[in-house]
mmCIF file of C-alpha atoms (C1' of nucleotides) in Angstrom:
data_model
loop_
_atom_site.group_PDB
_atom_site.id
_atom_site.type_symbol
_atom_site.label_atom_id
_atom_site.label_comp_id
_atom_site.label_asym_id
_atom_site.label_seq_id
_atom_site.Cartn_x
_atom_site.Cartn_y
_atom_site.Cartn_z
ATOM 1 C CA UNK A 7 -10.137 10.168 38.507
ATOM 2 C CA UNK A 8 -10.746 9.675 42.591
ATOM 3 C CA UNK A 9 -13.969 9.453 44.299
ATOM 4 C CA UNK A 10 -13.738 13.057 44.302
ATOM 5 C CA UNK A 11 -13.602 13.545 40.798
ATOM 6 C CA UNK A 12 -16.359 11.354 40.283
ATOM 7 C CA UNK A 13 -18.577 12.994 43.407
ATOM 8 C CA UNK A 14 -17.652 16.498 41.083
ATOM 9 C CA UNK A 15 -18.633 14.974 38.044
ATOM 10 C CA UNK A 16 -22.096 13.942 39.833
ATOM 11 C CA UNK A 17 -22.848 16.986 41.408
ATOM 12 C CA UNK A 18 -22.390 18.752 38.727
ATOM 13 C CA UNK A 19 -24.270 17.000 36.259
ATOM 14 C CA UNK A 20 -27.043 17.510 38.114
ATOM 15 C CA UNK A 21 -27.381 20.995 39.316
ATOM 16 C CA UNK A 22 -23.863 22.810 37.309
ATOM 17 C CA UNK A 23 -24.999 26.340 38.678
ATOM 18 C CA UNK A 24 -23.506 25.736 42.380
ATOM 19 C CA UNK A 25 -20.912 28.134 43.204
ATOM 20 C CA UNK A 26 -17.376 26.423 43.525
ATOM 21 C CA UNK A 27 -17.567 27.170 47.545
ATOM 22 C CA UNK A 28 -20.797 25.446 47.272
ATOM 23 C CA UNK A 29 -18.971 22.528 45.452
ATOM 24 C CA UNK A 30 -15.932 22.194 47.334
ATOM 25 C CA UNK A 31 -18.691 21.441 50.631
ATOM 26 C CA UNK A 32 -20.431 19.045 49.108
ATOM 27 C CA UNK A 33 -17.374 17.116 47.927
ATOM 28 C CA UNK A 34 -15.444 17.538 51.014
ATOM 29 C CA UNK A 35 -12.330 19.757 49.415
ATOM 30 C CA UNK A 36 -11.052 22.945 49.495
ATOM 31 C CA UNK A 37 -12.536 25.294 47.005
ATOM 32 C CA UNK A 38 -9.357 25.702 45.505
ATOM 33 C CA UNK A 39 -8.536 22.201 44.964
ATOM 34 C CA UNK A 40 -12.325 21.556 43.719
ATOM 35 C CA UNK A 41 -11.514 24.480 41.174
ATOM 36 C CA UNK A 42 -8.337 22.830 40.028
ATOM 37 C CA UNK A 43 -10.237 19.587 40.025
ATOM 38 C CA UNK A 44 -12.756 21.179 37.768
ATOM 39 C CA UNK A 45 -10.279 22.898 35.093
ATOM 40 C CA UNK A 46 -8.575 19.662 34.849
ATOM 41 C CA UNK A 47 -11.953 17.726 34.293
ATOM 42 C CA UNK A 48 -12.316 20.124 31.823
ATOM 43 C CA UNK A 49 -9.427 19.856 29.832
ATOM 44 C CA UNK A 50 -9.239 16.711 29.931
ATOM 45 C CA UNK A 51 -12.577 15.925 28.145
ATOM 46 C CA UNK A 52 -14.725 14.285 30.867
ATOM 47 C CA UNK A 53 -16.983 17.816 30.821
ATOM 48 C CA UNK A 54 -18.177 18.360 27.311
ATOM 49 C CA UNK A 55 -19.814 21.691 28.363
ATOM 50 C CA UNK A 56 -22.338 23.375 29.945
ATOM 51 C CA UNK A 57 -25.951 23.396 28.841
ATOM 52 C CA UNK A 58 -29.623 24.927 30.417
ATOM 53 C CA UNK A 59 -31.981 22.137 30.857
ATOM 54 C CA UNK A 60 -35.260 22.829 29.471
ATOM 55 C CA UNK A 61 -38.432 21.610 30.885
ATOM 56 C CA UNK A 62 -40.314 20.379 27.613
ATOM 57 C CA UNK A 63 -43.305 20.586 29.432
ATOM 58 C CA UNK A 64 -43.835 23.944 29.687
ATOM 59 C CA UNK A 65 -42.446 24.324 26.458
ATOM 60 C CA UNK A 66 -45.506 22.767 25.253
ATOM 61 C CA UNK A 67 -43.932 19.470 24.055
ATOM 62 C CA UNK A 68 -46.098 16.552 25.589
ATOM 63 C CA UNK A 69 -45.467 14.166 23.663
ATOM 64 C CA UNK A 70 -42.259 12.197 23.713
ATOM 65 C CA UNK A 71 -41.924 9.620 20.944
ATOM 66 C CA UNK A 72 -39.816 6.703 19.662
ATOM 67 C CA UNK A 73 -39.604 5.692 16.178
ATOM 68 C CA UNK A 74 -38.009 2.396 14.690
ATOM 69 C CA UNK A 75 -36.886 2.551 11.070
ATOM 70 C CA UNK A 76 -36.071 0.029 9.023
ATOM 71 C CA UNK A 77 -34.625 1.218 5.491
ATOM 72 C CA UNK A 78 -35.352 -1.059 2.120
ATOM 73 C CA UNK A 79 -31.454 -1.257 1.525
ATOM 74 C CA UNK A 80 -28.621 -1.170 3.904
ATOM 75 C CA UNK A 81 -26.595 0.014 0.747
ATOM 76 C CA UNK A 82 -23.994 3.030 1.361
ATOM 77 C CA UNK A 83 -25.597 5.249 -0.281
ATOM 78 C CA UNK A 84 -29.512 4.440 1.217
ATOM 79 C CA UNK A 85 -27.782 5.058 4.415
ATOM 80 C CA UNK A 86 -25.997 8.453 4.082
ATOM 81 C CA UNK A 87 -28.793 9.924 2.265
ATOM 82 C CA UNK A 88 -31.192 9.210 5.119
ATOM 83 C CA UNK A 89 -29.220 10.024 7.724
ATOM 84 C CA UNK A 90 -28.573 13.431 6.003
ATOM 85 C CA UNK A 91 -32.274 13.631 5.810
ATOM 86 C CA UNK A 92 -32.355 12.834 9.741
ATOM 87 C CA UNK A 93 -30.425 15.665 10.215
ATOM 88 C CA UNK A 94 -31.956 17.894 8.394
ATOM 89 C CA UNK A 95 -35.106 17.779 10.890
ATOM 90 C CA UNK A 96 -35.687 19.800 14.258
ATOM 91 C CA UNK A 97 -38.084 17.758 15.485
ATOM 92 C CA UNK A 98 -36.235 14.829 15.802
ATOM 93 C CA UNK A 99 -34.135 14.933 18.718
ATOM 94 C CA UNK A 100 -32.256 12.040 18.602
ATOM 95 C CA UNK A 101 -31.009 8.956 16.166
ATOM 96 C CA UNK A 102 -28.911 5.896 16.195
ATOM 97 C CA UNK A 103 -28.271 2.971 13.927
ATOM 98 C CA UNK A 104 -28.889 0.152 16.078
ATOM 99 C CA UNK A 105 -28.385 -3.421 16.152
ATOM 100 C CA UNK A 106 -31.821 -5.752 16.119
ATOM 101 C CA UNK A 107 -34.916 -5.513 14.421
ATOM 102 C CA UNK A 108 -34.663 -1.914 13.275
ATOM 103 C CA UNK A 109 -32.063 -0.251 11.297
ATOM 104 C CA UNK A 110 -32.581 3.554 13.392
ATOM 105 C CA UNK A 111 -33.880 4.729 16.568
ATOM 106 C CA UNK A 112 -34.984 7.893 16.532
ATOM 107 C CA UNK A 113 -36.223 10.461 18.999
ATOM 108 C CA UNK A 114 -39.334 12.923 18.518
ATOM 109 C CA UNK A 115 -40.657 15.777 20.577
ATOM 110 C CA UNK A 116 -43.984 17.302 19.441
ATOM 111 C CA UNK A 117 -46.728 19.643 21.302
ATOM 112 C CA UNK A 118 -49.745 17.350 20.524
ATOM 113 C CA UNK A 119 -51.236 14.419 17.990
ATOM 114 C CA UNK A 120 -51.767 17.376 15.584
ATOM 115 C CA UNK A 121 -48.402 18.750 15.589
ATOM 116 C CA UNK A 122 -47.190 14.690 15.464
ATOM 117 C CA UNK A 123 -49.010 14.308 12.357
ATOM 118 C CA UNK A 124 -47.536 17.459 11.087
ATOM 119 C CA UNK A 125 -44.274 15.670 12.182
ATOM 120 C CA UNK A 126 -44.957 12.732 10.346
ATOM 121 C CA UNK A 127 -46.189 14.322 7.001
ATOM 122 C CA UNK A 128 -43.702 16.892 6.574
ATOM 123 C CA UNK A 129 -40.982 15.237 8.113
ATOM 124 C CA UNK A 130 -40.843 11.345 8.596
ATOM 125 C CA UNK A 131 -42.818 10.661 5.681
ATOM 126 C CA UNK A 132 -39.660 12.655 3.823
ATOM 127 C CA UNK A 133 -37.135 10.074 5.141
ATOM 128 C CA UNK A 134 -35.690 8.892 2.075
ATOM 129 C CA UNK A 135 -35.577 4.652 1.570
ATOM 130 C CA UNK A 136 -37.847 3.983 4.676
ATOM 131 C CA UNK A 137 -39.278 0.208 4.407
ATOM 132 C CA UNK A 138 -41.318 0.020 7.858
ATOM 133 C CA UNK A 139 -41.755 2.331 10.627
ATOM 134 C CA UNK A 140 -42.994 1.714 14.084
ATOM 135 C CA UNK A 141 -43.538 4.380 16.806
ATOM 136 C CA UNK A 142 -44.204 4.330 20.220
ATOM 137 C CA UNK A 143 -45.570 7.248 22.029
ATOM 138 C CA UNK A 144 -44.603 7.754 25.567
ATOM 139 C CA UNK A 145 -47.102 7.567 28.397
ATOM 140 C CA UNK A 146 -45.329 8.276 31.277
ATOM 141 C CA UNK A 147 -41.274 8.946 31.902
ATOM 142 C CA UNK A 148 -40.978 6.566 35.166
ATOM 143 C CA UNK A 149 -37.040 7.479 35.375
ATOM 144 C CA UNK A 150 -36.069 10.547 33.403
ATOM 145 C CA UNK A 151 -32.372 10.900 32.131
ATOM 146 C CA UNK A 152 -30.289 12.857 33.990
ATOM 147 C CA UNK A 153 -26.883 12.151 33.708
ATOM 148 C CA UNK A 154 -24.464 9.274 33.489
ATOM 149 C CA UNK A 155 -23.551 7.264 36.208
ATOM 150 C CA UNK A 156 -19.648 8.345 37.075
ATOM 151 C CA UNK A 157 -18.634 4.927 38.046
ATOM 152 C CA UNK B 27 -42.345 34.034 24.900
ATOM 153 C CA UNK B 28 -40.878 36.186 21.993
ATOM 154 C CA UNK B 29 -38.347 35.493 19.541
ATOM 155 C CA UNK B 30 -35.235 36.933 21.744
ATOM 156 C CA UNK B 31 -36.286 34.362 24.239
ATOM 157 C CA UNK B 32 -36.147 31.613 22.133
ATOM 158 C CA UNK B 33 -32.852 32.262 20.995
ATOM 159 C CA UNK B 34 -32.128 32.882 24.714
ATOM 160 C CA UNK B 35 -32.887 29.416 25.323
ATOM 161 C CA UNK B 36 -31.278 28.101 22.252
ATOM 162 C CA UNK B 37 -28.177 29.392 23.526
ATOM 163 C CA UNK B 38 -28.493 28.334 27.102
ATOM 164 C CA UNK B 39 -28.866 24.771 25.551
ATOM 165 C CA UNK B 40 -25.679 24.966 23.461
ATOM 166 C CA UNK B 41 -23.650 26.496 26.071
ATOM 167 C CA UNK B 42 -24.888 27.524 29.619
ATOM 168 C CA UNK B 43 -21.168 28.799 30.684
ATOM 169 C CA UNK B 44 -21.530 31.930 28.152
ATOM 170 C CA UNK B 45 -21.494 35.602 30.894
ATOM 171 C CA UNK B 46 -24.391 37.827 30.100
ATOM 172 C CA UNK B 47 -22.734 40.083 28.094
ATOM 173 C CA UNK B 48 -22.196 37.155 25.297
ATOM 174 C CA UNK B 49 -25.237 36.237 25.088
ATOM 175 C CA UNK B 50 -26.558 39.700 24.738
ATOM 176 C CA UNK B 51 -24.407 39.783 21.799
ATOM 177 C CA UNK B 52 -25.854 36.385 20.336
ATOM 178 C CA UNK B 53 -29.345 37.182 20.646
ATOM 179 C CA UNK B 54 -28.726 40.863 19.817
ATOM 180 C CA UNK B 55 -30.421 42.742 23.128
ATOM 181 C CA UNK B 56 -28.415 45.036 25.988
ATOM 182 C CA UNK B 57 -27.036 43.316 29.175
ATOM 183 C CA UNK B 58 -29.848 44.378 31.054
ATOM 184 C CA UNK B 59 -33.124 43.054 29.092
ATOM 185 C CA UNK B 60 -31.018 39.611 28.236
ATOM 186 C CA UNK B 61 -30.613 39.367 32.143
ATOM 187 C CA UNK B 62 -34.291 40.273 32.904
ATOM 188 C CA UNK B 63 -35.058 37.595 30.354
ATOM 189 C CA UNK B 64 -32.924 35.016 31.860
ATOM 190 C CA UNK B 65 -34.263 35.283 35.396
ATOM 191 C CA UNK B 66 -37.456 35.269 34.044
ATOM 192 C CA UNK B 67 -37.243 32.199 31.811
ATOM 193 C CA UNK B 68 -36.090 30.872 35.097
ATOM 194 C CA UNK B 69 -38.894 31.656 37.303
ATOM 195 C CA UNK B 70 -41.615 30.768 34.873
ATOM 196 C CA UNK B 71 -40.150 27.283 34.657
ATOM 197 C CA UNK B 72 -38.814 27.189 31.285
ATOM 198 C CA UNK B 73 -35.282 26.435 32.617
ATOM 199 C CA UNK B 74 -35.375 23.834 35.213
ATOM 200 C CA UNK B 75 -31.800 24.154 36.051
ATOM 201 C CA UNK B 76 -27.853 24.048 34.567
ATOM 202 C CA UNK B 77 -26.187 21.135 34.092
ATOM 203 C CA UNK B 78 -22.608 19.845 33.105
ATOM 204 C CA UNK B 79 -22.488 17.896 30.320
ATOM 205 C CA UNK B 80 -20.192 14.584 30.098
ATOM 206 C CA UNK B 81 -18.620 13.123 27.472
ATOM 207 C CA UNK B 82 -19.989 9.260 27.657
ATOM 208 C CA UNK B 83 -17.023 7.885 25.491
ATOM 209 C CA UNK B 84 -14.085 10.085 27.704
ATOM 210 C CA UNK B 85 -16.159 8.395 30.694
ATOM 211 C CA UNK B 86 -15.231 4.945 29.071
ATOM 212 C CA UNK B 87 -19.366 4.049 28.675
ATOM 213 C CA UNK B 88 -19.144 3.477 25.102
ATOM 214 C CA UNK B 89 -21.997 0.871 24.843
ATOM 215 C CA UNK B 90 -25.564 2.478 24.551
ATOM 216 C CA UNK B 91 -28.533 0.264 24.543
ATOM 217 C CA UNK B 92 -32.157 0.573 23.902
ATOM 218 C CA UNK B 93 -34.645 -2.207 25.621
ATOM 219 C CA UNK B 94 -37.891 -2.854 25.092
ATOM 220 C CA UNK B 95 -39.453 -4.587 27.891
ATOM 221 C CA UNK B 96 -43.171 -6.392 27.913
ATOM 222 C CA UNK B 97 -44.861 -7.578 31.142
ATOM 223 C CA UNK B 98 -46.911 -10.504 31.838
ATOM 224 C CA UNK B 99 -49.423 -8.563 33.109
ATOM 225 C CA UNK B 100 -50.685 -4.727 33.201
ATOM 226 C CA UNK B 101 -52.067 -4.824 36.553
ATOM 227 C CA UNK B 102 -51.455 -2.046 39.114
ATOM 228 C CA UNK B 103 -48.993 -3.852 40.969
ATOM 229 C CA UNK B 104 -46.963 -5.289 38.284
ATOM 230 C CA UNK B 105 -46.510 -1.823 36.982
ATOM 231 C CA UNK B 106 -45.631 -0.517 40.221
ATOM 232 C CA UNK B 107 -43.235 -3.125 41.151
ATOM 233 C CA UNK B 108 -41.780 -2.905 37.949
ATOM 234 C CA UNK B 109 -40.963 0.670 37.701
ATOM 235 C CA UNK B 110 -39.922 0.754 41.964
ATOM 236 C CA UNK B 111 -37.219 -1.427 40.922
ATOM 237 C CA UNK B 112 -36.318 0.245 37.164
ATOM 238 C CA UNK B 113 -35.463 3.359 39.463
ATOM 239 C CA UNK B 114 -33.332 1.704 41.926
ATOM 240 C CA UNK B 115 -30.243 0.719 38.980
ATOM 241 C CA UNK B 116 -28.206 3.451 38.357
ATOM 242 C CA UNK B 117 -27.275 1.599 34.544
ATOM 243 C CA UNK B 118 -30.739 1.915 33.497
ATOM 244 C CA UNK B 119 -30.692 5.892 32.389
ATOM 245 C CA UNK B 120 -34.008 6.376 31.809
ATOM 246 C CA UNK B 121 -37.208 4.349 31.490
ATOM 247 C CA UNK B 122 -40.526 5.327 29.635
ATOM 248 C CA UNK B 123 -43.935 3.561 29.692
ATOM 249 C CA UNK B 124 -44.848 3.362 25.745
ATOM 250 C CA UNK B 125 -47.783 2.695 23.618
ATOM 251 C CA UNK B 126 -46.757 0.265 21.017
ATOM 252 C CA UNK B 127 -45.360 -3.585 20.770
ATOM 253 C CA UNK B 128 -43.850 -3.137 24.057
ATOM 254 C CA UNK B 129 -45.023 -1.799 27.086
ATOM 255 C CA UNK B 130 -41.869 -0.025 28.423
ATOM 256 C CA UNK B 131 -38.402 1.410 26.827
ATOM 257 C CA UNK B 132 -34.848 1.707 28.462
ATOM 258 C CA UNK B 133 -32.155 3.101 27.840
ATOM 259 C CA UNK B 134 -28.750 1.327 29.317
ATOM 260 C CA UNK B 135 -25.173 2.562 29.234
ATOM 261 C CA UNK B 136 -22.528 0.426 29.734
ATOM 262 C CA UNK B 137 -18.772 0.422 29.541
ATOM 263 C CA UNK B 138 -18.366 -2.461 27.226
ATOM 264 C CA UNK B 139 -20.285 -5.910 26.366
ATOM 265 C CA UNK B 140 -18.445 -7.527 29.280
ATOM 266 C CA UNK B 141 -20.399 -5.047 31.689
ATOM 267 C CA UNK B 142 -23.196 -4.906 29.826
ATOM 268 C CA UNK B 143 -23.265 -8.774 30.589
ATOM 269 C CA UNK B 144 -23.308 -7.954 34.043
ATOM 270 C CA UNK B 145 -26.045 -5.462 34.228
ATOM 271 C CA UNK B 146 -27.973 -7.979 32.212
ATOM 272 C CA UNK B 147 -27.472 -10.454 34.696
ATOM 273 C CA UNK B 148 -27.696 -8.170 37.936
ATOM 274 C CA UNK B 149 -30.038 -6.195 36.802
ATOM 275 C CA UNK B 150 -32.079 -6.469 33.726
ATOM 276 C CA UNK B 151 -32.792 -9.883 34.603
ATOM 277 C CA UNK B 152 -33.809 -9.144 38.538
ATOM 278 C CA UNK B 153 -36.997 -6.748 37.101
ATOM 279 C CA UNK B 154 -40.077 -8.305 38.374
ATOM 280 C CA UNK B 155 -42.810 -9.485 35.983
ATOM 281 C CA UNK B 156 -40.638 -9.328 32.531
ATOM 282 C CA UNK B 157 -42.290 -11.734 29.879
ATOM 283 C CA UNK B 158 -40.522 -10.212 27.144
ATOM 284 C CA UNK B 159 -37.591 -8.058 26.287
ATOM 285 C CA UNK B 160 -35.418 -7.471 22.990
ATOM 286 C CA UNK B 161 -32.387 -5.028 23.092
ATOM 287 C CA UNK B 162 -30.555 -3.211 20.461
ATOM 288 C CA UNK B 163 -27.270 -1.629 20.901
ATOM 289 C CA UNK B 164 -26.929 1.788 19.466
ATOM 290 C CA UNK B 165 -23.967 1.319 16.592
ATOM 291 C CA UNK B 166 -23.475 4.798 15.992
ATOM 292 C CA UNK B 167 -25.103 7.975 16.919
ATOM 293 C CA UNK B 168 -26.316 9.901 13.876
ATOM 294 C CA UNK B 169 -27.870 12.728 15.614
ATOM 295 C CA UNK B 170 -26.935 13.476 19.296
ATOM 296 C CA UNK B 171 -29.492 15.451 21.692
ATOM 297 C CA UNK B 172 -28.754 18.947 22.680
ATOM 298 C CA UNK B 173 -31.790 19.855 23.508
ATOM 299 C CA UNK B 174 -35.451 21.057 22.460
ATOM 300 C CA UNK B 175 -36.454 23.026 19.471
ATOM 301 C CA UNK B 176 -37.605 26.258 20.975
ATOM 302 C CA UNK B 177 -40.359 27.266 18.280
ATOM 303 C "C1'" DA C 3 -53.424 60.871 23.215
ATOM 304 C "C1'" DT C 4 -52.828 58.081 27.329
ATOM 305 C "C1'" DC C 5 -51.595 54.440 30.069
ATOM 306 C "C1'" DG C 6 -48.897 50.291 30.787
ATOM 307 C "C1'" DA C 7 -45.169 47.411 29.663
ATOM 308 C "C1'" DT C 8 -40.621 46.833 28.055
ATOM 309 C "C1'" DT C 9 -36.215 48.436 26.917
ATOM 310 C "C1'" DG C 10 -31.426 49.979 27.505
ATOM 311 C "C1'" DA C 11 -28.186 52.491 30.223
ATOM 312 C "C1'" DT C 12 -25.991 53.185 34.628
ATOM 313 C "C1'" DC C 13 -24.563 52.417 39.269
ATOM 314 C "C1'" DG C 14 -23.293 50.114 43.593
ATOM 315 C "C1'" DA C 15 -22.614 46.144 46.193
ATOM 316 C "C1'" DT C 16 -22.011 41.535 46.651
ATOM 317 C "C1'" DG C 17 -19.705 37.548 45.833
ATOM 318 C "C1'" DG C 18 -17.558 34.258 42.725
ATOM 319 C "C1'" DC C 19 -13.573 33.213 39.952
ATOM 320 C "C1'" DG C 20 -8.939 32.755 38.941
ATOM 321 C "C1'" DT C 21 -4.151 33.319 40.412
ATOM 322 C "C1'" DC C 22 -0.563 33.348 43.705
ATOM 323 C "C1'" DC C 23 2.386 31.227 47.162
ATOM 324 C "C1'" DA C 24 3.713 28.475 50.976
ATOM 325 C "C1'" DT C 25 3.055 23.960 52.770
ATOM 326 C "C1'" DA C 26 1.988 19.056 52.705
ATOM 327 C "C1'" DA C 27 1.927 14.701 50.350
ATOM 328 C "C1'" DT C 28 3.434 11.598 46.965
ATOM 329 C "C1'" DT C 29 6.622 9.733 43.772
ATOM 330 C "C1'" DT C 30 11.234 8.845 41.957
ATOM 331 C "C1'" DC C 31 15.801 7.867 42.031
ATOM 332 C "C1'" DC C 32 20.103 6.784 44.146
ATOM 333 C "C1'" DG D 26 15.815 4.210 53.634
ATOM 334 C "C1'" DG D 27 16.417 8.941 52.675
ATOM 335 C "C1'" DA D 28 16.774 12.989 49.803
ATOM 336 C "C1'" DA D 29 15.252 15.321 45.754
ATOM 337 C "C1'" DA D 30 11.754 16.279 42.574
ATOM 338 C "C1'" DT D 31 7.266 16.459 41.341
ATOM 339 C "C1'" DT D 32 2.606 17.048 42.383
ATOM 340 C "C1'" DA D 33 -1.436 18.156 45.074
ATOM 341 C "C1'" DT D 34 -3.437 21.044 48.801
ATOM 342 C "C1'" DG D 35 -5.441 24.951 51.197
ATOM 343 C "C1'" DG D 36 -5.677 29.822 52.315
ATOM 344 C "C1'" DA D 37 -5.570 34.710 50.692
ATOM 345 C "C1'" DC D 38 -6.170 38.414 47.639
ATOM 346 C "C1'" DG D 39 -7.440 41.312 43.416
ATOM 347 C "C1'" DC D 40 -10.304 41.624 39.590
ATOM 348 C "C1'" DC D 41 -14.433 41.144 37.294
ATOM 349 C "C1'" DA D 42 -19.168 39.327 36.411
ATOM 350 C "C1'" DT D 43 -23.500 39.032 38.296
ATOM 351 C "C1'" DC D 44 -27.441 40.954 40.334
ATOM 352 C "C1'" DG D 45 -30.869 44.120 41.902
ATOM 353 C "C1'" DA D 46 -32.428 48.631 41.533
ATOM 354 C "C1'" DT D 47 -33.407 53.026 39.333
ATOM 355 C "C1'" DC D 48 -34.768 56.079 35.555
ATOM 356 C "C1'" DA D 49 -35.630 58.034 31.210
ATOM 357 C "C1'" DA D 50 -36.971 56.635 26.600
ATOM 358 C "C1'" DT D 51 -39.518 53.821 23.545
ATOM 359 C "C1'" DC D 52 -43.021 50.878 21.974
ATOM 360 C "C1'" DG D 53 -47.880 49.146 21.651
ATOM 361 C "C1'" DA D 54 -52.440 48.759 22.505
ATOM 362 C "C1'" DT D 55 -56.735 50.708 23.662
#
DNA sequence: ATCGATTGATCGATGGCGTCCATAATTTCC
DNA sequence: GGAAATTATGGACGCCATCGATCAATCGAT
């Protein structure tokens, strides 16, 4: 893991399409080294795959939301059966059990308010054990996520 | 915007590093269409681009951390100042203005508390106009993101 | 029935990927 | 310090996937 690895690992986290040629410029290496580089990177874990990103917004999803839960019990059981339930459900993106006020995080994508309350009837509402709730809709992204710093 | 696309996308989510001829098999159409359909996708702006995936815990960042974060004030040039300087820190992976309790939401990676210590010091605490801000460290990750629903 | 759009098959050309080998650099051991 | 062993590097080549184009067939809507 040299500066070169971690100038790989940059470049291609955010554009992973670039032909190795292209790759091996940017980084200042041979493209066979940079392809070596790459394999290894590979095997080795650091690259967990490669995925299209979407834009959400012209898949029609507008609105971004985050939803604290806090569950009635922290019991064993209370736990696994919601985050089964979490699972279970498309629509939300994302969930961690956190430290703080909340017990989970969680993560929403929907088109609109309408579809949101659909979201929330049909879906949140489900959530198994759920003592408070507390969403935030997003307004604006001011830094969107895309990818993890390499060091 | 049919159903083959969808599952198009679905796949290019999953795993962008499939060749054509795969993914013709997944979504069950000849080489040909499932190409015309990529390019497409592309060109109409559903895919924004390709990108590597890393593995956060192989990269040794194995402390995530939501922060809420409220101003003193919501004038213009809080806002401004505030978000110009969320976008210079590389930790801070992404940053969202919110409805709710709190007025904005990051998301901070770190390697381990030690670190996160620093950024806290270097960095959370150097944002301009902060009156409030409560953090929760993500425990465990129930459900991961990979991706959008497509329909 | 007709027109337009989409499909699937095929082909050719380009260019990327993966492998090879010879060389250079680094480490290891005496 | 020097030689051997191991590893990394860079260039070259063959194979294959991608890509754009073409064309007949099919589907769908008016």
């Amino acid at each position: 893991m040299d500066a070169i690895d971690q100038s790989i690992l940059r470049a291609l986290q955010s554009d992973s399409s670039r032909s190795i040629a292209e790759l091996a410029e940017i980084v200042g290496a041979s493209t066979s080294s940079c392809h070596r580089r790459i394999k290894s990177l590979e095997s080795a874990g650091f690259i967990a795959g490669y995925s299209a990103v979407l834009d959400p917004q012209r898949l029609g999803l507008k609105l971004h939301a985050f939803v604290e839960i806090t569950l009635e019990s922290q019991s064993r059981g209370a736990m696994e059966s919601f985050e089964k339930a979490v699972c279970g459900f498309d629509d939300i993106l994302e969930c961690h059990l956190t430290t703080g006020q909340a017990d989970y995080i969680l993560r929403l994508a929907a088109h609109d308010l309408e579809q949101f309350d659909r979201v929330h009837r049909e879906c949140l509402s489900l959530l198994p054990g759920v003592s408070a709730m507390r969403s935030s809709f997003a307004i604006r992204t001011i830094k969107q996520w895309r990818g993890y710093p390499t060091g």
